[in-house]
Tab-separated table of C-alpha atoms in Angstrom:
chain	number	residue	atom	x	y	z
A	175	UNK	CA	66.927	119.908	104.640
A	176	UNK	CA	67.834	122.764	107.167
A	177	UNK	CA	68.043	120.154	110.015
A	178	UNK	CA	70.453	119.054	112.246
A	179	UNK	CA	71.585	115.280	112.186
A	180	UNK	CA	74.248	113.378	114.034
A	181	UNK	CA	75.682	111.846	110.894
A	182	UNK	CA	75.696	113.085	107.083
A	183	UNK	CA	76.718	110.376	104.910
A	184	UNK	CA	77.819	111.232	101.411
A	185	UNK	CA	77.802	108.528	98.683
A	186	UNK	CA	75.714	105.455	98.247
A	187	UNK	CA	78.380	102.708	97.713
A	188	UNK	CA	78.445	99.497	99.533
A	189	UNK	CA	80.793	100.648	102.384
A	190	UNK	CA	78.793	104.163	103.010
A	191	UNK	CA	75.182	102.149	103.003
A	192	UNK	CA	76.432	99.478	105.430
A	193	UNK	CA	77.463	102.326	108.021
A	194	UNK	CA	74.447	104.164	107.251
A	195	UNK	CA	72.478	101.197	108.081
A	196	UNK	CA	74.590	100.513	111.180
A	197	UNK	CA	74.252	103.841	112.463
A	198	UNK	CA	70.517	104.244	112.022
A	199	UNK	CA	70.031	100.798	113.729
A	200	UNK	CA	72.059	102.447	116.852
A	201	UNK	CA	69.705	105.192	116.987
A	202	UNK	CA	71.621	108.326	115.288
A	203	UNK	CA	69.956	110.671	113.253
A	204	UNK	CA	71.495	109.908	109.461
A	205	UNK	CA	71.150	111.959	106.576
A	206	UNK	CA	72.340	110.098	103.309
A	207	UNK	CA	72.879	111.917	100.017
A	208	UNK	CA	74.282	111.154	96.898
A	209	UNK	CA	75.411	113.414	94.000
A	210	UNK	CA	73.891	110.497	91.231
A	211	UNK	CA	70.439	109.754	90.607
A	212	UNK	CA	71.332	105.916	91.361
A	213	UNK	CA	72.360	103.946	94.184
A	214	UNK	CA	75.753	102.333	94.312
A	215	UNK	CA	78.202	104.772	93.510
A	216	UNK	CA	81.504	103.280	92.450
A	217	UNK	CA	79.832	99.932	93.387
A	218	UNK	CA	76.521	100.061	91.176
A	219	UNK	CA	75.296	97.491	89.126
A	220	UNK	CA	74.720	98.542	85.550
A	221	UNK	CA	72.215	97.155	82.847
A	222	UNK	CA	73.439	96.588	79.094
A	223	UNK	CA	72.356	100.171	77.927
A	224	UNK	CA	74.158	101.860	80.944
A	225	UNK	CA	77.249	99.615	80.386
A	226	UNK	CA	77.524	100.706	76.573
A	227	UNK	CA	76.995	104.135	77.176
A	228	UNK	CA	79.640	104.295	80.083
A	229	UNK	CA	82.189	102.173	77.970
A	230	UNK	CA	81.356	102.884	74.405
A	231	UNK	CA	80.001	106.336	74.386
A	232	UNK	CA	76.301	106.557	72.972
A	233	UNK	CA	76.037	103.596	70.619
A	234	UNK	CA	73.191	100.918	70.894
A	235	UNK	CA	74.432	97.471	72.442
A	236	UNK	CA	73.907	94.729	69.390
A	237	UNK	CA	70.465	92.786	69.657
A	238	UNK	CA	72.121	89.376	69.752
A	239	UNK	CA	73.180	90.254	73.606
A	240	UNK	CA	69.417	89.914	74.346
A	241	UNK	CA	67.319	92.427	76.649
A	242	UNK	CA	69.221	95.375	78.553
A	243	UNK	CA	67.156	94.576	81.581
A	244	UNK	CA	68.317	91.589	82.146
A	245	UNK	CA	71.755	92.472	82.479
A	246	UNK	CA	73.019	93.447	86.252
A	247	UNK	CA	76.685	94.156	85.760
A	248	UNK	CA	78.806	94.939	89.110
A	249	UNK	CA	81.233	97.594	88.659
A	250	UNK	CA	83.117	96.086	91.802
A	251	UNK	CA	82.359	92.444	91.615
A	252	UNK	CA	82.834	90.530	94.686
A	253	UNK	CA	81.495	87.142	96.353
A	254	UNK	CA	80.757	86.730	99.798
A	255	UNK	CA	82.498	84.037	102.138
A	256	UNK	CA	79.080	82.170	103.684
A	257	UNK	CA	80.414	82.782	107.210
A	258	UNK	CA	82.121	85.830	106.485
A	259	UNK	CA	81.996	89.092	107.991
A	260	UNK	CA	79.754	90.716	105.519
A	261	UNK	CA	77.155	87.822	105.924
A	262	UNK	CA	77.180	88.177	109.600
A	263	UNK	CA	76.906	91.995	109.360
A	264	UNK	CA	73.709	91.533	107.122
A	265	UNK	CA	71.925	89.110	109.898
A	266	UNK	CA	73.190	91.549	112.727
A	267	UNK	CA	71.083	94.573	110.813
A	268	UNK	CA	68.644	91.945	109.397
A	269	UNK	CA	69.217	93.034	105.841
A	270	UNK	CA	69.156	89.650	104.707
A	271	UNK	CA	65.195	89.771	104.524
A	272	UNK	CA	65.678	92.295	101.417
A	273	UNK	CA	67.946	89.822	99.607
A	274	UNK	CA	68.255	86.361	98.334
A	275	UNK	CA	71.483	84.328	98.008
A	276	UNK	CA	72.485	81.625	95.886
A	277	UNK	CA	75.652	79.705	96.308
A	278	UNK	CA	78.663	79.963	94.219
A	279	UNK	CA	79.779	77.097	91.928
A	280	UNK	CA	83.427	76.834	91.998
A	281	UNK	CA	86.773	78.269	93.893
A	282	UNK	CA	89.737	77.541	92.063
A	283	UNK	CA	93.500	78.460	91.600
A	284	UNK	CA	95.992	78.999	88.857
A	285	UNK	CA	98.986	76.848	89.203
A	286	UNK	CA	101.861	75.906	86.719
A	287	UNK	CA	99.691	77.273	83.595
A	288	UNK	CA	96.415	75.344	84.814
A	289	UNK	CA	93.427	75.873	86.573
A	290	UNK	CA	92.569	73.635	89.700
A	291	UNK	CA	89.817	73.383	92.325
A	292	UNK	CA	91.012	74.725	95.450
A	293	UNK	CA	91.441	71.745	98.057
A	294	UNK	CA	90.093	73.043	101.544
A	295	UNK	CA	90.066	69.806	103.643
A	296	UNK	CA	92.134	66.739	104.400
A	297	UNK	CA	90.018	64.503	101.982
A	298	UNK	CA	90.267	66.968	99.070
A	299	UNK	CA	94.062	67.371	99.471
A	300	UNK	CA	94.481	63.822	98.973
A	301	UNK	CA	92.569	63.999	95.988
A	302	UNK	CA	94.024	67.160	94.636
A	303	UNK	CA	96.048	67.051	91.222
A	304	UNK	CA	97.947	70.158	92.591
A	305	UNK	CA	100.362	68.056	94.479
A	306	UNK	CA	102.445	64.900	94.275
A	307	UNK	CA	102.071	62.035	96.543
A	308	UNK	CA	104.295	62.401	99.148
A	309	UNK	CA	103.212	66.252	99.308
A	310	UNK	CA	99.858	65.276	99.469
A	311	UNK	CA	100.476	63.560	102.817
A	312	UNK	CA	101.960	66.532	104.277
A	313	UNK	CA	99.247	68.870	103.320
A	314	UNK	CA	96.641	66.363	104.666
A	315	UNK	CA	98.448	66.534	107.839
A	316	UNK	CA	98.529	70.153	107.906
A	317	UNK	CA	94.939	70.670	107.143
A	318	UNK	CA	94.045	68.176	109.956
A	319	UNK	CA	95.890	70.356	112.206
A	320	UNK	CA	93.955	73.464	111.115
A	321	UNK	CA	90.404	71.727	111.285
A	322	UNK	CA	91.263	70.400	114.798
A	323	UNK	CA	92.731	73.804	115.840
A	324	UNK	CA	90.571	75.633	118.482
A	325	UNK	CA	91.982	78.686	119.796
A	326	UNK	CA	90.271	78.253	123.186
A	327	UNK	CA	91.387	74.864	123.589
A	328	UNK	CA	95.140	74.402	124.210
A	329	UNK	CA	95.222	70.505	123.931
A	330	UNK	CA	94.501	71.400	120.027
A	331	UNK	CA	97.524	73.420	119.766
A	332	UNK	CA	100.178	70.905	119.950
A	333	UNK	CA	102.769	72.990	122.117
A	334	UNK	CA	102.386	75.590	119.383
A	335	UNK	CA	101.769	79.427	120.059
A	336	UNK	CA	100.561	80.731	116.920
A	337	UNK	CA	100.284	84.133	118.269
A	338	UNK	CA	104.027	84.324	118.198
A	339	UNK	CA	104.860	81.764	115.692
A	340	UNK	CA	104.938	83.137	112.092
A	341	UNK	CA	102.948	81.477	109.094
A	342	UNK	CA	106.354	80.572	107.389
A	343	UNK	CA	107.446	78.775	110.695
A	344	UNK	CA	104.337	76.823	111.146
A	345	UNK	CA	104.175	75.745	107.207
A	346	UNK	CA	107.711	74.803	107.608
A	347	UNK	CA	107.220	72.287	110.465
A	348	UNK	CA	104.963	70.308	107.946
A	349	UNK	CA	107.719	70.715	105.161
A	350	UNK	CA	105.141	72.081	102.574
A	351	UNK	CA	106.412	73.121	99.184
A	352	UNK	CA	106.670	76.574	97.733
A	353	UNK	CA	103.498	75.752	95.313
A	354	UNK	CA	101.314	74.233	98.194
A	355	UNK	CA	102.270	77.335	100.170
A	356	UNK	CA	101.218	79.631	97.472
A	357	UNK	CA	97.593	78.227	96.990
A	358	UNK	CA	97.079	77.991	100.699
A	359	UNK	CA	98.289	81.496	101.228
A	360	UNK	CA	96.316	83.102	98.249
A	361	UNK	CA	93.494	80.979	97.412
A	362	UNK	CA	92.612	79.548	100.739
A	363	UNK	CA	93.564	82.203	103.311
A	364	UNK	CA	92.977	85.062	100.718
A	365	UNK	CA	96.011	87.123	101.171
A	366	UNK	CA	97.043	89.536	98.836
A	367	UNK	CA	100.901	89.355	98.924
A	368	UNK	CA	103.473	87.350	100.891
A	369	UNK	CA	103.546	89.628	103.692
A	370	UNK	CA	101.538	87.169	105.596
A	371	UNK	CA	104.620	84.780	105.849
A	372	UNK	CA	106.553	86.805	108.467
A	373	UNK	CA	103.536	87.629	110.489
A	374	UNK	CA	101.719	85.577	113.412
A	375	UNK	CA	100.060	82.302	112.368
A	376	UNK	CA	97.095	82.594	113.747
A	377	UNK	CA	95.465	84.879	111.438
A	378	UNK	CA	95.902	82.636	108.215
A	379	UNK	CA	94.698	79.700	110.400
A	380	UNK	CA	91.611	81.592	111.186
A	381	UNK	CA	91.258	82.408	107.763
A	382	UNK	CA	91.729	78.983	106.399
A	383	UNK	CA	89.051	77.773	109.103
A	384	UNK	CA	86.699	80.494	107.929
A	385	UNK	CA	87.221	79.132	104.262
A	386	UNK	CA	86.540	75.651	105.248
A	387	UNK	CA	83.291	76.313	107.563
A	388	UNK	CA	81.911	78.522	104.830
A	389	UNK	CA	82.491	75.649	102.181
A	390	UNK	CA	80.891	73.060	104.566
A	391	UNK	CA	77.898	75.461	105.316
A	392	UNK	CA	75.902	75.348	101.719
A	393	UNK	CA	77.819	71.917	100.775
A	394	UNK	CA	78.475	73.633	97.360
A	395	UNK	CA	81.507	73.545	95.267
A	396	UNK	CA	82.711	77.030	97.093
A	397	UNK	CA	82.559	78.891	100.083
A	398	UNK	CA	81.106	81.745	98.616
A	399	UNK	CA	77.607	83.175	98.017
A	400	UNK	CA	76.341	85.926	95.850
A	401	UNK	CA	72.988	87.693	95.780
A	402	UNK	CA	70.511	87.110	92.963
A	403	UNK	CA	70.326	90.274	90.525
A	404	UNK	CA	74.092	91.247	91.571
A	405	UNK	CA	75.597	93.384	94.360
A	406	UNK	CA	73.460	96.301	93.362
A	407	UNK	CA	70.789	94.621	95.738
A	408	UNK	CA	73.124	95.472	98.635
A	409	UNK	CA	73.258	98.946	98.792
A	410	UNK	CA	69.535	99.365	98.579
A	411	UNK	CA	69.037	96.731	101.063
A	412	UNK	CA	70.888	98.981	103.647
A	413	UNK	CA	69.392	101.930	102.340
A	414	UNK	CA	65.877	100.474	103.553
A	415	UNK	CA	67.195	99.385	106.450
A	416	UNK	CA	68.341	102.925	107.219
A	417	UNK	CA	64.883	104.350	106.209
A	418	UNK	CA	63.008	101.699	108.574
A	419	UNK	CA	65.081	103.538	111.465
A	420	UNK	CA	64.097	107.079	110.411
A	421	UNK	CA	67.298	107.619	108.160
A	422	UNK	CA	66.553	110.126	105.544
A	423	UNK	CA	67.700	109.445	101.571
A	424	UNK	CA	68.343	112.170	99.029
A	425	UNK	CA	69.682	110.988	95.639
A	426	UNK	CA	70.671	113.559	92.637
A	427	UNK	CA	72.104	116.233	95.370
A	428	UNK	CA	74.813	117.640	93.184
A	429	UNK	CA	77.974	119.658	94.499
A	430	UNK	CA	77.616	118.576	97.995
A	431	UNK	CA	79.893	120.759	99.764
A	432	UNK	CA	81.358	119.680	103.379
A	433	UNK	CA	81.306	122.736	105.651
A	434	UNK	CA	84.046	123.325	108.607
A	435	UNK	CA	83.975	125.513	111.593
A	436	UNK	CA	86.811	127.661	112.756
A	437	UNK	CA	88.556	124.632	114.287
A	438	UNK	CA	88.568	122.781	110.992
A	439	UNK	CA	85.639	120.452	112.456
A	440	UNK	CA	82.896	119.502	110.102
A	441	UNK	CA	79.647	121.311	110.770
A	442	UNK	CA	77.435	120.607	108.024
A	443	UNK	CA	77.082	119.890	104.055
A	444	UNK	CA	75.702	122.188	101.778
A	445	UNK	CA	73.820	121.168	98.364
A	446	UNK	CA	71.736	123.238	96.072
A	447	UNK	CA	71.791	126.518	98.527
A	448	UNK	CA	70.631	124.466	101.504
A	449	UNK	CA	72.842	123.359	104.472
A	450	UNK	CA	72.430	120.553	106.870
A	451	UNK	CA	74.117	120.591	109.985
A	452	UNK	CA	75.798	117.599	111.677
A	453	UNK	CA	78.490	116.544	114.088
A	454	UNK	CA	80.347	113.901	111.669
A	455	UNK	CA	80.426	113.363	108.180
A	456	UNK	CA	80.825	109.756	106.452
A	457	UNK	CA	81.877	109.591	102.803
A	458	UNK	CA	83.965	108.000	99.982
A	459	UNK	CA	87.047	109.595	98.723
A	460	UNK	CA	85.293	111.543	95.626
A	461	UNK	CA	83.479	113.974	98.411
A	462	UNK	CA	86.636	114.928	100.312
A	463	UNK	CA	89.690	114.825	97.584
A	464	UNK	CA	91.771	117.119	99.745
A	465	UNK	CA	91.868	114.361	102.735
A	466	UNK	CA	92.839	111.289	100.712
A	467	UNK	CA	95.971	110.199	98.862
A	468	UNK	CA	96.519	107.886	95.867
A	469	UNK	CA	97.783	104.615	96.873
A	470	UNK	CA	97.373	102.727	93.515
A	471	UNK	CA	95.324	101.592	90.619
A	472	UNK	CA	92.932	98.942	89.704
A	473	UNK	CA	92.740	97.403	86.211
A	474	UNK	CA	89.738	95.517	85.021
A	475	UNK	CA	88.320	93.755	82.254
A	476	UNK	CA	84.686	92.948	81.848
A	477	UNK	CA	83.575	90.453	79.489
A	478	UNK	CA	80.247	89.083	77.968
A	479	UNK	CA	80.545	85.308	77.119
A	480	UNK	CA	77.936	82.700	75.897
A	481	UNK	CA	79.706	79.779	77.562
A	482	UNK	CA	81.257	78.686	81.177
A	483	UNK	CA	85.005	79.240	81.567
A	484	UNK	CA	86.978	76.064	80.840
A	485	UNK	CA	88.377	73.699	83.418
A	486	UNK	CA	85.783	74.839	86.019
A	487	UNK	CA	83.376	71.772	85.729
A	488	UNK	CA	81.035	74.049	83.583
A	489	UNK	CA	80.613	76.405	86.707
A	490	UNK	CA	77.817	79.032	86.309
A	491	UNK	CA	79.628	81.162	89.168
A	492	UNK	CA	83.270	80.803	89.844
A	493	UNK	CA	86.275	82.477	91.342
A	494	UNK	CA	89.808	81.659	89.822
A	495	UNK	CA	92.627	83.083	91.900
A	496	UNK	CA	96.079	83.637	89.907
A	497	UNK	CA	98.629	83.995	92.763
A	498	UNK	CA	101.360	86.680	92.284
A	499	UNK	CA	104.094	84.068	91.867
A	500	UNK	CA	102.568	82.163	89.418
A	501	UNK	CA	102.510	85.170	87.115
A	502	UNK	CA	105.782	86.951	88.241
A	503	UNK	CA	103.775	89.770	89.782
A	504	UNK	CA	103.570	91.537	93.045
A	505	UNK	CA	100.060	91.045	93.247
A	506	UNK	CA	97.655	88.576	92.763
A	507	UNK	CA	95.193	88.579	89.870
A	508	UNK	CA	91.223	87.506	90.268
A	509	UNK	CA	88.697	86.152	87.818
A	510	UNK	CA	85.242	86.436	88.565
A	511	UNK	CA	82.363	84.850	86.691
A	512	UNK	CA	78.559	84.732	87.058
A	513	UNK	CA	75.690	84.263	84.728
A	514	UNK	CA	71.968	84.048	84.249
A	515	UNK	CA	71.653	81.534	87.398
A	516	UNK	CA	72.138	84.282	89.444
A	517	UNK	CA	69.758	86.610	87.153
A	518	UNK	CA	72.485	88.875	86.229
A	519	UNK	CA	72.636	88.145	82.443
A	520	UNK	CA	69.945	86.648	79.883
A	521	UNK	CA	69.752	82.882	79.612
A	522	UNK	CA	72.694	81.420	78.079
A	523	UNK	CA	75.041	84.496	78.950
A	524	UNK	CA	77.834	84.810	81.320
A	525	UNK	CA	79.585	87.762	82.521
A	526	UNK	CA	83.424	87.583	83.562
A	527	UNK	CA	85.814	89.971	85.190
A	528	UNK	CA	89.577	90.010	85.506
A	529	UNK	CA	90.939	92.242	88.231
A	530	UNK	CA	94.352	93.001	89.688
A	531	UNK	CA	96.218	95.877	91.168
A	532	UNK	CA	98.036	97.451	88.247
A	533	UNK	CA	101.788	97.589	88.163
A	534	UNK	CA	102.857	99.021	84.739
A	535	UNK	CA	101.333	102.100	82.588
A	536	UNK	CA	99.807	99.339	80.306
A	537	UNK	CA	97.534	97.620	82.408
A	538	UNK	CA	95.411	96.226	79.910
A	539	UNK	CA	98.288	93.833	78.799
A	540	UNK	CA	98.689	93.045	82.515
A	541	UNK	CA	95.362	91.229	82.561
A	542	UNK	CA	96.189	89.096	79.671
A	543	UNK	CA	96.855	85.942	81.864
A	544	UNK	CA	93.478	86.206	83.195
A	545	UNK	CA	91.526	86.998	79.801
A	546	UNK	CA	93.413	83.965	78.248
A	547	UNK	CA	91.455	81.953	80.678
A	548	UNK	CA	87.881	83.002	79.437
A	549	UNK	CA	88.250	81.699	75.850
A	550	UNK	CA	85.986	83.363	73.125
A	551	UNK	CA	84.092	86.243	74.493
A	552	UNK	CA	81.389	88.261	72.817
A	553	UNK	CA	82.303	91.771	74.445
A	554	UNK	CA	85.232	93.034	76.133
A	555	UNK	CA	85.554	96.219	78.033
A	556	UNK	CA	88.354	97.836	80.229
A	557	UNK	CA	88.158	99.618	83.050
A	558	UNK	CA	90.871	101.494	85.129
A	559	UNK	CA	90.242	103.379	88.322
A	560	UNK	CA	92.508	105.068	90.977
A	561	UNK	CA	92.389	103.848	94.510
A	562	UNK	CA	92.696	106.397	97.641
A	563	UNK	CA	93.057	106.178	101.563
A	564	UNK	CA	92.175	108.950	103.862
A	565	UNK	CA	95.101	110.866	105.177
A	566	UNK	CA	93.076	112.861	107.797
A	567	UNK	CA	92.853	112.635	111.517
A	568	UNK	CA	89.233	111.660	112.194
A	569	UNK	CA	89.510	112.900	115.832
A	570	UNK	CA	90.642	116.560	114.694
A	571	UNK	CA	87.679	116.740	111.789
A	572	UNK	CA	85.160	114.266	112.250
A	573	UNK	CA	85.433	113.301	108.652
A	574	UNK	CA	85.405	109.302	108.113
A	575	UNK	CA	86.452	108.414	104.930
A	576	UNK	CA	86.143	104.875	103.204
A	577	UNK	CA	89.260	103.579	101.508
A	578	UNK	CA	88.740	102.869	97.598
A	579	UNK	CA	87.537	99.116	96.381
A	580	UNK	CA	90.743	96.907	95.833
A	581	UNK	CA	90.927	94.008	93.090
A	582	UNK	CA	89.897	91.468	95.116
A	583	UNK	CA	86.759	89.224	94.229
A	584	UNK	CA	85.763	88.563	97.708
A	585	UNK	CA	84.315	91.036	100.392
A	586	UNK	CA	86.598	90.190	103.627
A	587	UNK	CA	88.950	93.638	102.861
A	588	UNK	CA	85.963	95.949	102.401
A	589	UNK	CA	84.091	94.647	105.773
A	590	UNK	CA	87.260	94.937	107.408
A	591	UNK	CA	87.279	98.755	106.530
A	592	UNK	CA	83.577	99.341	107.073
A	593	UNK	CA	83.879	97.599	110.878
A	594	UNK	CA	87.248	99.802	111.358
A	595	UNK	CA	85.424	102.966	110.521
A	596	UNK	CA	82.393	101.955	112.775
A	597	UNK	CA	84.512	101.928	115.744
A	598	UNK	CA	86.269	105.066	114.963
A	599	UNK	CA	82.891	106.695	114.620
A	600	UNK	CA	81.245	105.133	117.489
A	601	UNK	CA	83.863	104.125	119.888
A	602	UNK	CA	82.671	100.515	120.027
A	603	UNK	CA	82.636	97.316	117.905
A	604	UNK	CA	79.856	95.661	116.042
A	605	UNK	CA	78.607	92.394	117.740
A	606	UNK	CA	78.822	89.850	115.051
A	607	UNK	CA	78.273	86.937	117.137
A	608	UNK	CA	74.911	86.026	115.245
A	609	UNK	CA	73.227	83.077	114.454
A	610	UNK	CA	74.430	82.297	110.946
A	611	UNK	CA	71.517	79.942	110.296
A	612	UNK	CA	69.268	83.209	110.003
A	613	UNK	CA	70.456	83.812	106.245
A	614	UNK	CA	69.709	80.327	105.312
A	615	UNK	CA	66.073	81.217	104.113
A	616	UNK	CA	68.089	82.798	101.110
A	617	UNK	CA	69.328	79.342	100.171
A	618	UNK	CA	67.037	78.701	96.937
A	619	UNK	CA	68.442	75.614	95.227
């Protein structure tokens, strides 16, 4: 271990693994270590025995739930947008060859106490029970504007400058109601709160276009895809990639201590009495607790069920977004469900997650509106964890710390953090102009 590396990465969470892969492909000499004896860090997948041990102590799971090894329960469950940044990153690095994806059946939104399919096109808007007759026409006109909008072609802008016009102003032009704005902003554009209304409309329009293009890509009921066997496959795919490019992996390395020189710059990492020298360190917040601050708490319920969620057209995999306004909250709630069709549970079993940013001292009760949508559950577990963000100045100490995973059940925020970190570390951007059809080998339907 007494060698010198360009970068030492600590923790094998998804963010760290993507960065390790990208940096290895760039030709940097990377050492990747984890204190755990498994991949994934906070974003690992657990089998049934591991799930039981973590949440119920030592007792064995009941036999009627089936074989432990048939379960792959993600601790940070998130779907991927089919044309989104993560899929582009997977193609850019060729990690797609280690994974198989399957489309997600449904994308829904909670409105006025009911679950509705998210309308993403002008035709779907006309059919949606979310809106009355006149509102449907207004929404249809808005969707047509979004579909036709092309940033490079001013003729499609209809005289509007979306870089200066706010989202609120654009929506007002089409006269859309607050309820319509709610599902467009939170279930289509995937904003986490309502700040976007006062920001330039171009961002929301791009997000809506990404949703619609992703939906069209697989002709399924949602714009999302998800790996067979769950997200635990992702960190391992990037670990393989890193190894192909000469990266070194070491699991089960206790007490990884980051060492600094007299100027406060990182100079190496010590574990079990050996020190590996390096120029930069990339890690999750748990490895450098004095360089991060707490910014919130995620509350999550994990349910094992024997049926799909009601009102989702019997979807075997589905995301339901409960916008904050519908619940009288400050942040959205997310329901994520997948099943044996994605090989994450035995036949006939479904795994559902309800997650949100905790706003009170009783996070379990906050999750009730989402849990109520699930119906009868076989087992229910609660998980609460703190969220951290870095407060250090990487240009001074060469430490690049990721932000904790948020409550969203899609990957867009996660990958934004990774790509920003990559630019900080290398001074350049990842080229994501890839041929998206390269991931189509994974369409096993």
